[in-house]
mmCIF file of C-alpha atoms in Angstrom:
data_model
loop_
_atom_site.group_PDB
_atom_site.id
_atom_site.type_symbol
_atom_site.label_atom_id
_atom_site.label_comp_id
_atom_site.label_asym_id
_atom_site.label_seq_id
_atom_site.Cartn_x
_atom_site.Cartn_y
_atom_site.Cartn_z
ATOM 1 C CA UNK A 15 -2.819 -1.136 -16.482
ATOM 2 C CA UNK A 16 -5.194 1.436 -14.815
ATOM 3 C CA UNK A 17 -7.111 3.839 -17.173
ATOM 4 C CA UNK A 18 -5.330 7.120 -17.680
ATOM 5 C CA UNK A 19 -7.784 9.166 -15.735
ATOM 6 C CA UNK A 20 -6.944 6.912 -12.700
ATOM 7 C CA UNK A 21 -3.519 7.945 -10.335
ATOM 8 C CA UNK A 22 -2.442 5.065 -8.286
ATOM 9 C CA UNK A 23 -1.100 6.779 -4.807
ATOM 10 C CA UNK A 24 -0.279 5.947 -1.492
ATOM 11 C CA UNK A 25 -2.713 4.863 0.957
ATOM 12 C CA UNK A 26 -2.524 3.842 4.150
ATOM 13 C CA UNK A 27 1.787 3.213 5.469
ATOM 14 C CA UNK A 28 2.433 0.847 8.495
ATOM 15 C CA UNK A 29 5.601 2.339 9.383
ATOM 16 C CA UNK A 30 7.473 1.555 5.938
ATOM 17 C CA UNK A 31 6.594 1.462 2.271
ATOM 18 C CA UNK A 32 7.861 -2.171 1.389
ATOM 19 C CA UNK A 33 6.653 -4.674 0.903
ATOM 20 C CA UNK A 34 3.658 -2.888 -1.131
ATOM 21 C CA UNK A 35 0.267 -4.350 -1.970
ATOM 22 C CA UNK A 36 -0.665 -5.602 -5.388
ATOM 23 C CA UNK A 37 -3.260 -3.275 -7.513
ATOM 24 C CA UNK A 38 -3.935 -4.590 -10.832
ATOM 25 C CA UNK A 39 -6.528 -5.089 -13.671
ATOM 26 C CA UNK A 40 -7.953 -8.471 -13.369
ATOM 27 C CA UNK A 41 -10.073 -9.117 -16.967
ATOM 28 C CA UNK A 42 -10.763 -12.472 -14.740
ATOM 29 C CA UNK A 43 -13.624 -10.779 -12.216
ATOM 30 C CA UNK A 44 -15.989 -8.522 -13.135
ATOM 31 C CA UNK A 45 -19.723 -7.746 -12.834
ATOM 32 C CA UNK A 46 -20.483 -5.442 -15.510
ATOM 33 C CA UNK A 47 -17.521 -4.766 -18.367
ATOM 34 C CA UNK A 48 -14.733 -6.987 -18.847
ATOM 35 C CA UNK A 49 -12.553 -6.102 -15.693
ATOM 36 C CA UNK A 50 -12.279 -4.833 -12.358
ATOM 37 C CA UNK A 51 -9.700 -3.644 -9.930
ATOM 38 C CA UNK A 52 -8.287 -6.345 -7.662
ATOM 39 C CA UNK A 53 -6.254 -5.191 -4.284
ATOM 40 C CA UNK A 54 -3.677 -8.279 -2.691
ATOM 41 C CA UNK A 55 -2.131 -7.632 0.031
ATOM 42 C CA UNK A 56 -0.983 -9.764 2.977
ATOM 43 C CA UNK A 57 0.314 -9.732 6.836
ATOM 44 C CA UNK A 58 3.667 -8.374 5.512
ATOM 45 C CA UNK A 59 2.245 -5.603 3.278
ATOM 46 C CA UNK A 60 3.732 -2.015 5.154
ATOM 47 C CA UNK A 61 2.194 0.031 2.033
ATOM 48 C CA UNK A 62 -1.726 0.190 0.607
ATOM 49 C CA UNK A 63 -2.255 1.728 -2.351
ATOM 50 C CA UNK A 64 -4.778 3.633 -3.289
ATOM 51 C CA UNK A 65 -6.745 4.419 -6.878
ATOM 52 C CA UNK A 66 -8.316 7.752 -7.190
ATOM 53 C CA UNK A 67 -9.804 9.709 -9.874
ATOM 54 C CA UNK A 68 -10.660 13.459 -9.572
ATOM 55 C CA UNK A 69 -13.895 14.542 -11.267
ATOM 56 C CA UNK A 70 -14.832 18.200 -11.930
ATOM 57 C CA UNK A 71 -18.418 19.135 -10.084
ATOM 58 C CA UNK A 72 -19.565 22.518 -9.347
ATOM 59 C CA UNK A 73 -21.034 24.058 -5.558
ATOM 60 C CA UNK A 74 -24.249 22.817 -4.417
ATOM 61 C CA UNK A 75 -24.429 19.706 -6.447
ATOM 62 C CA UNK A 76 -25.410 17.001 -4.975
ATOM 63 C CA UNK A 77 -23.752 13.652 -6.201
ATOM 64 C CA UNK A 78 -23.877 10.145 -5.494
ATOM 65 C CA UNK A 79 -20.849 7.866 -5.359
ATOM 66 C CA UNK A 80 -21.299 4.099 -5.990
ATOM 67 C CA UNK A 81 -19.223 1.222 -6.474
ATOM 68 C CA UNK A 82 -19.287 -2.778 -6.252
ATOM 69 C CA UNK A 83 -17.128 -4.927 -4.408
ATOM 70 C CA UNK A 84 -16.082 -8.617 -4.051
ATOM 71 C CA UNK A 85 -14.189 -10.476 -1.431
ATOM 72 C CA UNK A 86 -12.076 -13.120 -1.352
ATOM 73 C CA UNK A 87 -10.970 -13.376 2.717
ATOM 74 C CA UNK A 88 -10.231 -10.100 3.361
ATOM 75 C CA UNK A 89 -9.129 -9.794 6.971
ATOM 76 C CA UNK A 90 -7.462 -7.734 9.292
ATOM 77 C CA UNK A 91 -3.501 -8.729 10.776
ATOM 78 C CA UNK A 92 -0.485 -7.251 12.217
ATOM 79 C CA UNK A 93 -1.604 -3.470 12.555
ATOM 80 C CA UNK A 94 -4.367 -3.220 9.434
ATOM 81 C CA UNK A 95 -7.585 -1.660 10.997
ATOM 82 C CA UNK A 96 -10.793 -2.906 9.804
ATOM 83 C CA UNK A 97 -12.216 -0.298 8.465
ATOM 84 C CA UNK A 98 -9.563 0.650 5.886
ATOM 85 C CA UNK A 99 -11.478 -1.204 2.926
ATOM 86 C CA UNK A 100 -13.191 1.531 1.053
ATOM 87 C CA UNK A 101 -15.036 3.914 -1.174
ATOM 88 C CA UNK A 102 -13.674 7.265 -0.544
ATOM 89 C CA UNK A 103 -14.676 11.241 -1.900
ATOM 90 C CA UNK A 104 -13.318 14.232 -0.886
ATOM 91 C CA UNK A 105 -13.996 17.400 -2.902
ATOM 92 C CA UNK A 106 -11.390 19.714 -3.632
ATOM 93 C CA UNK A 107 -10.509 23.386 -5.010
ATOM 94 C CA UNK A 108 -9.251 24.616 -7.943
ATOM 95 C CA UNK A 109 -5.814 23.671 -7.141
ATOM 96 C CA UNK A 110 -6.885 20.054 -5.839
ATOM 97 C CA UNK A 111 -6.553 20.529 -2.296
ATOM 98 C CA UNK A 112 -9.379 19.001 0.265
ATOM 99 C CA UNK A 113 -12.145 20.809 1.297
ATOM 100 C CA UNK A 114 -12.139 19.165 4.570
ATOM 101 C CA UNK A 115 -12.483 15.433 5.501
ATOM 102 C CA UNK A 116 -13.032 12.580 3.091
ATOM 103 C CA UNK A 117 -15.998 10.384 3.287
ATOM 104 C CA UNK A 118 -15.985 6.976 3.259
ATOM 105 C CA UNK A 119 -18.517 3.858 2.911
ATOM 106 C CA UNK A 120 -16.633 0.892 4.582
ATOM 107 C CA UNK A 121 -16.910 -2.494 3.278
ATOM 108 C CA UNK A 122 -17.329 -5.835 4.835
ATOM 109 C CA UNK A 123 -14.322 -8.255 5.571
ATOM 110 C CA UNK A 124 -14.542 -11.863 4.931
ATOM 111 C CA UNK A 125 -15.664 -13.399 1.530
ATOM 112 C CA UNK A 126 -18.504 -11.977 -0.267
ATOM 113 C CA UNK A 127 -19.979 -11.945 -3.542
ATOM 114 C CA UNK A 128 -20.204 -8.532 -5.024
ATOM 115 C CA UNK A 129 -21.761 -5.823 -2.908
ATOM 116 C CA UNK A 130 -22.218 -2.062 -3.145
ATOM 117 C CA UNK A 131 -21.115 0.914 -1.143
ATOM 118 C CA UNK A 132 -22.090 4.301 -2.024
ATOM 119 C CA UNK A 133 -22.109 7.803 -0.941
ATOM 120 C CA UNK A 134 -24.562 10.944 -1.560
ATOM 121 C CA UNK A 135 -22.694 14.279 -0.574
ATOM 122 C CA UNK A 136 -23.388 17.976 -1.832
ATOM 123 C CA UNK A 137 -20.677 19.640 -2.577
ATOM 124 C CA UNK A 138 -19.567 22.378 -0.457
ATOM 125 C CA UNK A 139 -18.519 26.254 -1.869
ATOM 126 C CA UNK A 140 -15.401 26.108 -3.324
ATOM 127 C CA UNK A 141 -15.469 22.826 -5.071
ATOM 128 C CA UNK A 142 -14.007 22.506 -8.299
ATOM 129 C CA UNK A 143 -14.090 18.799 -8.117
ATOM 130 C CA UNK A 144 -14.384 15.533 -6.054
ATOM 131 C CA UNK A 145 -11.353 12.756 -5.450
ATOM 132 C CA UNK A 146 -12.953 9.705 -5.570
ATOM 133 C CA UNK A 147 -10.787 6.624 -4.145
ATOM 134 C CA UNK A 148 -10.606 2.634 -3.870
ATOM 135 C CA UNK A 149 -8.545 1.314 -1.172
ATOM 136 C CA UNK A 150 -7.940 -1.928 0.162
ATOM 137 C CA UNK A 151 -5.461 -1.634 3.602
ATOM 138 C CA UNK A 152 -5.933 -5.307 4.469
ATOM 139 C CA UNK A 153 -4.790 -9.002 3.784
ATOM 140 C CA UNK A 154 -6.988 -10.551 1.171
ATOM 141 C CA UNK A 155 -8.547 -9.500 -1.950
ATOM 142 C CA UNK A 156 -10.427 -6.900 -2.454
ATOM 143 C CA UNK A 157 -12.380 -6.750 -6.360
ATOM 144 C CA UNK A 158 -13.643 -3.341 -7.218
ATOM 145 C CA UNK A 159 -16.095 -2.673 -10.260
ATOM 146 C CA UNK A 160 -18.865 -0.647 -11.549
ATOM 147 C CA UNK A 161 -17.395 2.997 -10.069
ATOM 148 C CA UNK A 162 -19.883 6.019 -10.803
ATOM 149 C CA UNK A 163 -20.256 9.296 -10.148
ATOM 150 C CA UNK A 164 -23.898 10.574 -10.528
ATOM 151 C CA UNK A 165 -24.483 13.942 -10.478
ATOM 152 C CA UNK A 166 -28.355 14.288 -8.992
#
């Protein structure tokens, strides 16, 4: 079960929403803790999900989102794109909406051992927070751990 701060939503759709990939815990992974987030999905998957978290920041500050991630033959089949594995922020107003395009730092397909992705933004006026997000919108597993938001 995802920490109550965390909203599981929808990701990426490939043309229907069933069958949907498989977000979950895993106390059997981790690099620092006792969990991380593991991502399934496979050639049938129509529907990624994906885990965000929205964290209050102020104009002008800069901040640096980092993360850690582990695969386990993640790879790319019937209409997944390879570059939908992913670290995401976006900062938002006061009423949540986007202040324009997300940001993303891409990860690697294939098996890995655990490897980081990060992002340094400054928020723009009008930010009230930034939407963080974890997505995995390919076959394979995907292990995320060790998300931060650093405030520099």
């Amino acid at each position: 079960q995802l920490n109550s701060s965390w909203t599981l939503v929808d990701g990426i759709v490939l043309g229907t929403t069933i069958p949907v990939s498989d977000v979950m815990i895993d106390p059997a992974e981790a690099i620092d803790g006792l969990q991380s987030l593991r991502c399934y999905a496979e050639s049938r998957t129509r529907l990624f999900k994906e885990v965000t978290q929205v964290v209050g920041v102020s104009e002008g500050v800069r901040i640096r989102a980092r993360a850690q991630i582990k695969a386990d033959n993640l790879r790319v089949e019937f209409q997944q794109r390879e570059d939908s594995v992913y670290l995401s922020i976006v900062f938002v107003d006061p009423a949540g909406y986007p202040l324009g395009r997300p940001v993303r730092s891409i990860a690697r397909l294939g098996s890995h051992n655990w490897e980081p992705l990060e992002i340094d933004a400054v928020a723009p006026p009008g930010a009230a927070g930034v939407r963080v997000g974890l997505l995995s919108g390919v076959s394979g597993i995907a292990y995320f751990d060790a998300v931060m938001i650093e405030i520099l």
